[in-house]
Amino acid sequence: YIDNEIYTEEAETQGSVTSLPTTQKGWTYSEYGSKDVLKFEDIPMPEVKPDEVLVKVQAAALNPVDSKRMSGKFKNTDSELPHVPGYDVAGVVVKVGSDVTKFKEGDEVYADVSEAPLNNPRQVGSLAQFTAVEEKLLVIKPANLSFAEAASLPLAVLTAQEALDRAGLTEGQTIFINGGAGGVGSLAIQLAKNVYGASQVTTTASTGKLEFVKSLGADKVIDYKNEKFEEVSEKYDVVLDCVGECAKCVKIVKEGGAVIALTGALEPPGVRFVVTSNGESLARLTPYLESGKVKPIIDPKGPFKFSELVEAFEYLDTGRATGKIVVAPI
Ligand code: NDP
């Protein structure tokens, strides 16, 4: 019931932007709640502002913020309902706004579509057949990545990168990453080791995921099911908490070192930031993605079909994903 053919056929016969459909299929919710509020419906095509690009979505990915936002946690700063959820997208440019200079029809692109995830994020996100994206957020997809792989990256990799930048991680330093198997952690390990040149990366994971995080470049792994990481004798230059255990994380940072906590209650000197989507920041990673120094990690339960979004959210909410939950093809 998801008709991907309509657009292709019309484009072939008419050969211009006038061939774009007037409605599309997308997942929406018009009240806050759990996955049960999600509906799959016909929705209008997004409006394309002068500085925006219309993307035919090929793949999308989920992040914990999708679920938290849908629950109403950020309703005071959220955009108006109804929403199409989804921050991460990869797809093909089908139309460009009048001020757009960097992209043209046919370009394969990817992005986190909301510049600020909690503050007036896009009403129409990536879980629809078409989504509009500001040019400044968009990057050409590295040719060696599939759409599903590219969609798995933006929000999580931008978070990992911004965290390491804010922590001031430099070559030769040591880092502890709490929660190495998740979306952000699995990319932070690779960035710390292969891009920032950390001399030692230590991380936590549950028993079944120890080998997985080692394969990403972790030098030491603490099995959090059997060991308390806050009791290790070693101290680190940088600690990144992807779990919500800041009070424990501050115990293992060196004096003058940095603790960045992405979620949960803060404990000094731990600090929080909220990721900003930015095409230039994402583009900095292109050479590392092309060379394979940083690899997208798609959770093996996926990619989920476009029709299986409710199941994908259910899985997201278990908090057990390995790498990223991807929805493709769309
Ligand atoms: P994920 O859903 O991908 O994290 C799931 C992973 O966390 C699983 O692999 C799980 O492994 C691991 N995990 C769960 N509990 C523990 C634990 N006690 N110790 C070690 N690992 C654990 O989440 P993300 O990586 O996408 O995001 C992490 C958090 O950061 C979320 O709360 C998210 O909202 C937040 N975030 C904040 C941002 C910001 O801008 N401030 C930006 C992005 C994310 P296992 O199965 O082995 O337990």
Short mmCIF file of C-alpha atoms and ligand atoms in Angstrom, two decimals:
data_model
loop_
_atom_site.label_atom_id
_atom_site.label_comp_id
_atom_site.label_asym_id
_atom_site.label_seq_id
_atom_site.Cartn_x
_atom_site.Cartn_y
_atom_site.Cartn_z
CA TYR A 1 0.00 0.00 0.00
CA ILE A 2 3.01 2.28 -0.15
CA ASP A 3 3.25 3.27 -3.75
CA ASN A 4 6.80 4.16 -4.63
CA GLU A 5 6.05 3.79 -8.29
CA ILE A 6 3.73 6.77 -8.65
CA TYR A 7 6.46 9.34 -8.49
CA THR A 8 8.87 7.48 -10.78
CA GLU A 9 6.28 6.85 -13.45
CA GLU A 10 5.03 10.41 -13.46
CA ALA A 11 8.56 11.79 -13.51
CA GLU A 12 9.42 9.63 -16.48
CA THR A 13 6.40 10.62 -18.49
CA GLN A 14 6.36 14.29 -17.62
CA GLY A 15 10.03 14.95 -16.90
CA SER A 16 9.71 17.98 -14.62
CA VAL A 17 8.89 19.10 -11.11
CA THR A 18 5.25 19.49 -12.15
CA SER A 19 5.16 15.69 -11.98
CA LEU A 20 5.47 15.71 -8.20
CA PRO A 21 2.38 14.30 -6.55
CA THR A 22 0.09 16.59 -4.60
CA THR A 23 -0.21 14.27 -1.62
CA GLN A 24 2.08 11.68 -0.10
CA LYS A 25 2.07 8.89 2.45
CA GLY A 26 3.55 9.58 5.84
CA TRP A 27 3.47 8.64 9.51
CA THR A 28 1.85 11.27 11.72
CA TYR A 29 0.58 11.88 15.22
CA SER A 30 -1.81 14.62 16.22
CA GLU A 31 -1.70 14.05 19.98
CA TYR A 32 1.17 13.22 22.31
CA GLY A 33 1.51 9.68 23.59
CA SER A 34 3.18 6.32 23.03
CA LYS A 35 3.53 4.53 19.69
CA ASP A 36 -0.26 4.00 19.61
CA VAL A 37 -0.77 7.61 18.51
CA LEU A 38 1.05 6.93 15.22
CA LYS A 39 -1.07 6.86 12.06
CA PHE A 40 -0.10 6.10 8.48
CA GLU A 41 -2.00 8.48 6.22
CA ASP A 42 -2.20 10.65 3.13
CA ILE A 43 -0.66 13.99 3.98
CA PRO A 44 0.07 17.17 2.00
CA MET A 45 3.40 17.63 0.26
CA PRO A 46 5.67 19.85 2.33
CA GLU A 47 6.00 23.49 1.33
CA VAL A 48 9.49 24.28 -0.01
CA LYS A 49 10.84 27.65 1.15
CA PRO A 50 13.46 29.55 -0.94
CA ASP A 51 16.36 28.20 1.17
CA GLU A 52 15.03 24.63 1.19
CA VAL A 53 15.35 21.46 -0.84
CA LEU A 54 12.63 18.85 -1.33
CA VAL A 55 13.99 15.35 -0.76
CA LYS A 56 12.38 12.11 -1.96
CA VAL A 57 13.07 10.06 1.15
CA GLN A 58 14.80 6.70 0.62
CA ALA A 59 15.68 5.91 4.25
CA ALA A 60 15.18 7.36 7.72
CA ALA A 61 16.44 6.49 11.20
CA LEU A 62 15.03 6.74 14.71
CA ASN A 63 16.63 8.38 17.73
CA PRO A 64 15.51 8.33 21.38
CA VAL A 65 14.49 11.97 20.95
CA ASP A 66 11.76 10.87 18.50
CA SER A 67 10.13 8.87 21.26
CA LYS A 68 10.67 11.50 23.97
CA ARG A 69 9.25 14.21 21.71
CA MET A 70 6.24 12.06 20.79
CA SER A 71 5.56 11.54 24.52
CA GLY A 72 5.16 15.30 24.94
CA LYS A 73 8.33 15.76 27.01
CA PHE A 74 9.31 18.85 25.03
CA LYS A 75 5.83 20.21 24.34
CA ASN A 76 6.66 23.70 25.64
CA THR A 77 9.21 24.26 22.89
CA ASP A 78 7.85 21.83 20.28
CA SER A 79 6.42 22.75 16.88
CA GLU A 80 2.66 22.59 16.39
CA LEU A 81 0.91 19.24 16.10
CA PRO A 82 0.39 17.19 13.96
CA HIS A 83 3.97 15.97 13.47
CA VAL A 84 5.65 13.64 11.07
CA PRO A 85 8.44 12.22 13.30
CA GLY A 86 12.01 11.57 12.17
CA TYR A 87 15.19 13.66 12.26
CA ASP A 88 17.51 11.54 10.10
CA VAL A 89 17.01 11.28 6.36
CA ALA A 90 18.78 10.10 3.23
CA GLY A 91 17.26 10.55 -0.20
CA VAL A 92 17.27 12.23 -3.58
CA VAL A 93 16.74 15.93 -4.32
CA VAL A 94 13.58 16.41 -6.42
CA LYS A 95 13.15 20.18 -6.19
CA VAL A 96 15.20 23.14 -4.98
CA GLY A 97 14.05 26.50 -3.59
CA SER A 98 14.91 29.69 -5.48
CA ASP A 99 17.85 30.63 -3.18
CA VAL A 100 19.47 27.18 -3.16
CA THR A 101 22.91 27.11 -4.80
CA LYS A 102 24.64 23.93 -3.57
CA PHE A 103 22.18 21.23 -4.64
CA LYS A 104 20.32 20.24 -7.78
CA GLU A 105 17.68 17.71 -8.73
CA GLY A 106 19.04 14.19 -8.66
CA ASP A 107 21.67 14.79 -5.94
CA GLU A 108 21.85 12.02 -3.33
CA VAL A 109 21.87 13.71 0.06
CA TYR A 110 21.49 13.16 3.78
CA ALA A 111 20.81 15.28 6.86
CA ASP A 112 19.38 15.74 10.31
CA VAL A 113 16.38 17.80 9.19
CA SER A 114 15.91 19.82 12.41
CA GLU A 115 18.56 22.37 13.30
CA ALA A 116 17.57 22.28 16.98
CA PRO A 117 15.94 18.99 17.98
CA LEU A 118 13.94 20.32 20.92
CA ASN A 119 13.26 23.89 19.88
CA ASN A 120 10.66 24.20 17.15
CA PRO A 121 11.85 21.10 15.28
CA ARG A 122 10.43 20.41 11.82
CA GLN A 123 6.74 19.66 11.83
CA VAL A 124 7.26 17.32 8.87
CA GLY A 125 10.25 15.10 9.60
CA SER A 126 11.75 12.22 7.67
CA LEU A 127 9.13 9.47 8.07
CA ALA A 128 7.23 10.42 4.94
CA GLN A 129 7.83 9.93 1.24
CA PHE A 130 8.99 13.54 0.85
CA THR A 131 10.52 16.00 3.30
CA ALA A 132 11.78 19.57 2.95
CA VAL A 133 15.24 20.33 4.35
CA GLU A 134 17.10 23.62 4.76
CA GLU A 135 20.06 23.73 2.39
CA LYS A 136 22.46 24.53 5.25
CA LEU A 137 21.68 21.21 6.97
CA LEU A 138 22.15 19.00 3.90
CA VAL A 139 25.25 17.15 2.68
CA ILE A 140 25.97 15.06 -0.42
CA LYS A 141 25.83 11.38 0.58
CA PRO A 142 29.24 9.66 0.42
CA ALA A 143 29.01 7.44 -2.67
CA ASN A 144 30.20 4.33 -0.80
CA LEU A 145 27.26 4.47 1.63
CA SER A 146 23.78 3.10 0.92
CA PHE A 147 20.80 5.32 1.69
CA ALA A 148 20.11 3.16 4.76
CA GLU A 149 23.68 3.59 6.00
CA ALA A 150 23.66 7.34 5.39
CA ALA A 151 20.32 7.77 7.16
CA SER A 152 21.74 6.03 10.22
CA LEU A 153 24.28 8.76 10.80
CA PRO A 154 23.31 12.41 11.08
CA LEU A 155 21.87 13.08 14.54
CA ALA A 156 24.01 10.48 16.33
CA VAL A 157 27.28 11.27 14.58
CA LEU A 158 26.77 15.04 14.94
CA THR A 159 26.16 14.45 18.66
CA ALA A 160 29.30 12.34 19.02
CA GLN A 161 31.37 14.89 17.11
CA GLU A 162 30.01 17.89 19.03
CA ALA A 163 30.59 16.09 22.33
CA LEU A 164 34.23 15.34 21.52
CA ASP A 165 34.77 18.91 20.26
CA ARG A 166 33.20 20.42 23.36
CA ALA A 167 35.25 18.12 25.58
CA GLY A 168 38.35 19.26 23.70
CA LEU A 169 39.50 15.69 23.04
CA THR A 170 42.94 15.82 21.42
CA GLU A 171 45.40 13.28 20.08
CA GLY A 172 46.96 11.08 22.73
CA GLN A 173 44.27 11.65 25.36
CA THR A 174 42.19 8.95 27.01
CA ILE A 175 38.41 8.76 26.90
CA PHE A 176 35.73 6.75 28.70
CA ILE A 177 32.45 6.32 26.81
CA ASN A 178 29.55 5.09 28.94
CA GLY A 179 27.13 3.19 26.69
CA GLY A 180 29.35 2.26 23.73
CA ALA A 181 26.89 0.00 21.90
CA GLY A 182 24.13 2.53 21.23
CA GLY A 183 23.62 4.96 18.37
CA VAL A 184 25.83 7.73 19.75
CA GLY A 185 28.29 5.48 21.61
CA SER A 186 29.09 3.25 18.63
CA LEU A 187 30.02 6.31 16.57
CA ALA A 188 31.79 8.11 19.43
CA ILE A 189 34.14 5.13 19.86
CA GLN A 190 35.09 5.24 16.18
CA LEU A 191 35.50 9.03 16.11
CA ALA A 192 37.58 9.10 19.29
CA LYS A 193 39.91 6.40 18.03
CA ASN A 194 40.10 7.02 14.28
CA VAL A 195 39.43 10.74 13.88
CA TYR A 196 40.52 12.45 17.13
CA GLY A 197 43.44 10.07 17.78
CA ALA A 198 42.64 9.10 21.38
CA SER A 199 45.39 6.91 22.84
CA GLN A 200 42.91 4.78 24.73
CA VAL A 201 39.15 4.31 24.44
CA THR A 202 37.37 2.53 27.27
CA THR A 203 33.65 1.82 27.10
CA THR A 204 30.80 -0.05 28.79
CA ALA A 205 28.45 -2.61 27.27
CA SER A 206 26.38 -5.59 28.36
CA THR A 207 27.90 -9.07 28.18
CA GLY A 208 26.67 -9.93 24.67
CA LYS A 209 28.02 -6.72 23.12
CA LEU A 210 31.61 -6.73 24.40
CA GLU A 211 33.09 -8.04 21.15
CA PHE A 212 30.98 -5.65 19.12
CA VAL A 213 32.33 -2.54 20.84
CA LYS A 214 35.89 -3.89 20.60
CA SER A 215 35.40 -4.28 16.85
CA LEU A 216 34.63 -0.55 16.70
CA GLY A 217 38.01 0.30 18.21
CA ALA A 218 37.50 0.19 21.98
CA ASP A 219 40.74 -0.80 23.74
CA LYS A 220 39.05 -1.80 27.00
CA VAL A 221 35.48 -2.79 27.72
CA ILE A 222 33.72 -2.97 31.05
CA ASP A 223 30.79 -5.39 31.21
CA TYR A 224 28.36 -3.20 33.13
CA LYS A 225 26.24 -6.20 34.04
CA ASN A 226 29.11 -7.62 36.12
CA GLU A 227 31.34 -4.69 37.04
CA LYS A 228 30.89 -1.16 38.38
CA PHE A 229 32.81 1.15 36.07
CA GLU A 230 32.93 3.92 38.68
CA GLU A 231 35.11 1.67 40.81
CA VAL A 232 37.91 1.34 38.23
CA SER A 233 41.13 2.86 39.49
CA GLU A 234 41.95 4.60 36.22
CA LYS A 235 40.98 8.21 35.48
CA TYR A 236 40.30 9.68 32.03
CA ASP A 237 40.88 13.00 30.27
CA VAL A 238 37.37 12.91 28.83
CA VAL A 239 34.22 11.06 29.92
CA LEU A 240 31.16 10.90 27.65
CA ASP A 241 27.97 9.63 29.26
CA CYS A 242 25.39 8.29 26.78
CA VAL A 243 23.39 6.48 29.49
CA GLY A 244 22.35 9.01 32.14
CA GLU A 245 24.84 8.17 34.90
CA CYS A 246 26.63 11.48 35.29
CA ALA A 247 27.12 11.12 39.05
CA LYS A 248 29.11 7.93 38.46
CA CYS A 249 30.97 9.37 35.46
CA VAL A 250 32.37 12.35 37.37
CA LYS A 251 34.19 9.91 39.67
CA ILE A 252 36.45 8.67 36.89
CA VAL A 253 37.52 11.93 35.25
CA LYS A 254 40.99 13.39 35.80
CA GLU A 255 41.22 16.68 37.61
CA GLY A 256 40.57 19.39 35.00
CA GLY A 257 39.14 16.85 32.57
CA ALA A 258 35.77 17.09 30.83
CA VAL A 259 32.55 15.18 31.50
CA ILE A 260 29.79 15.48 28.92
CA ALA A 261 26.44 13.94 29.84
CA LEU A 262 23.91 13.59 27.04
CA THR A 263 20.95 12.65 29.23
CA GLY A 264 19.83 12.32 32.87
CA ALA A 265 20.59 14.37 35.97
CA LEU A 266 23.80 16.41 35.92
CA GLU A 267 26.51 16.36 38.55
CA PRO A 268 29.36 18.91 38.44
CA PRO A 269 31.67 19.13 36.60
CA GLY A 270 29.44 17.28 34.12
CA VAL A 271 27.81 19.43 31.46
CA ARG A 272 25.08 18.94 28.86
CA PHE A 273 24.61 20.36 25.40
CA VAL A 274 21.86 19.75 22.88
CA VAL A 275 23.10 18.81 19.43
CA THR A 276 22.83 21.32 16.59
CA SER A 277 22.31 20.01 13.08
CA ASN A 278 24.71 21.60 10.63
CA GLY A 279 25.70 20.53 7.11
CA GLU A 280 29.24 21.86 7.42
CA SER A 281 29.87 19.82 10.56
CA LEU A 282 28.46 16.70 8.92
CA ALA A 283 30.56 17.31 5.79
CA ARG A 284 33.74 17.31 7.93
CA LEU A 285 33.18 13.57 8.32
CA THR A 286 32.89 12.77 4.61
CA PRO A 287 36.57 11.76 4.17
CA TYR A 288 36.40 9.42 7.17
CA LEU A 289 33.19 7.84 5.92
CA GLU A 290 34.65 7.43 2.44
CA SER A 291 37.82 5.82 3.77
CA GLY A 292 35.90 3.54 6.13
CA LYS A 293 37.57 4.97 9.26
CA VAL A 294 34.05 5.68 10.49
CA LYS A 295 31.41 3.09 9.62
CA PRO A 296 27.65 3.39 9.95
CA ILE A 297 26.21 0.77 12.28
CA ILE A 298 22.70 -0.45 11.48
CA ASP A 299 21.02 -2.52 14.16
CA PRO A 300 20.69 -6.06 12.79
CA LYS A 301 16.95 -6.17 13.61
CA GLY A 302 16.54 -3.57 10.85
CA PRO A 303 16.19 -1.99 8.47
CA PHE A 304 12.51 -1.89 9.39
CA LYS A 305 10.01 -1.58 6.55
CA PHE A 306 8.21 1.74 6.13
CA SER A 307 5.02 -0.07 7.17
CA GLU A 308 6.71 -1.29 10.40
CA LEU A 309 7.30 2.04 12.12
CA VAL A 310 5.26 1.08 15.20
CA GLU A 311 7.49 -1.99 15.68
CA ALA A 312 10.58 0.18 15.16
CA PHE A 313 9.44 2.59 17.90
CA GLU A 314 8.66 -0.34 20.17
CA TYR A 315 12.22 -1.57 19.69
CA LEU A 316 13.67 1.93 20.22
CA ASP A 317 11.84 2.14 23.54
CA THR A 318 13.53 -1.03 24.82
CA GLY A 319 16.78 0.99 24.96
CA ARG A 320 18.65 -2.09 23.70
CA ALA A 321 19.43 -1.09 20.11
CA THR A 322 22.89 -1.89 18.79
CA GLY A 323 23.92 1.07 16.65
CA LYS A 324 21.02 2.66 14.81
CA ILE A 325 17.42 1.74 14.07
CA VAL A 326 16.88 2.36 10.37
CA VAL A 327 13.64 2.46 8.40
CA ALA A 328 14.13 1.65 4.69
CA PRO A 329 13.22 1.62 1.91
CA ILE A 330 10.75 4.50 2.03
P1 NDP B 1 20.35 4.23 22.07
O1 NDP B 1 18.90 3.94 22.22
O2 NDP B 1 20.98 3.90 20.78
O3 NDP B 1 21.13 3.47 23.25
C1 NDP B 1 20.92 2.12 23.39
C2 NDP B 1 22.19 1.47 23.91
O4 NDP B 1 22.44 1.87 25.24
C3 NDP B 1 22.09 -0.04 23.88
O5 NDP B 1 23.07 -0.56 22.99
C4 NDP B 1 22.37 -0.44 25.33
O6 NDP B 1 23.25 -1.54 25.40
C5 NDP B 1 23.07 0.77 25.91
N1 NDP B 1 22.85 0.86 27.34
C6 NDP B 1 21.68 0.94 27.99
N2 NDP B 1 21.88 1.00 29.33
C7 NDP B 1 23.22 0.95 29.52
C8 NDP B 1 24.07 0.98 30.66
N3 NDP B 1 23.55 1.08 31.90
N4 NDP B 1 25.38 0.94 30.48
C9 NDP B 1 25.92 0.86 29.23
N5 NDP B 1 25.18 0.82 28.10
C10 NDP B 1 23.85 0.86 28.26
O7 NDP B 1 20.56 5.74 22.43
P2 NDP B 1 21.50 6.87 21.75
O8 NDP B 1 22.90 6.41 21.78
O9 NDP B 1 20.92 7.31 20.48
O10 NDP B 1 21.30 8.06 22.80
C11 NDP B 1 21.76 7.90 24.14
C12 NDP B 1 21.10 8.95 25.03
O11 NDP B 1 21.59 10.23 24.68
C13 NDP B 1 19.57 9.03 24.89
O12 NDP B 1 19.02 9.32 26.14
C14 NDP B 1 19.38 10.19 23.96
O13 NDP B 1 18.12 10.82 24.09
C15 NDP B 1 20.51 11.10 24.39
N6 NDP B 1 20.94 12.01 23.33
C16 NDP B 1 21.13 13.31 23.67
C17 NDP B 1 21.57 14.21 22.72
C18 NDP B 1 21.84 15.62 23.09
O14 NDP B 1 21.96 16.45 22.21
N7 NDP B 1 21.94 15.94 24.38
C19 NDP B 1 21.74 13.81 21.32
C20 NDP B 1 21.59 12.39 21.09
C21 NDP B 1 21.19 11.53 22.08
P3 NDP B 1 22.82 -2.85 26.23
O15 NDP B 1 21.74 -3.51 25.43
O16 NDP B 1 24.11 -3.58 26.26
O17 NDP B 1 22.35 -2.38 27.55
#
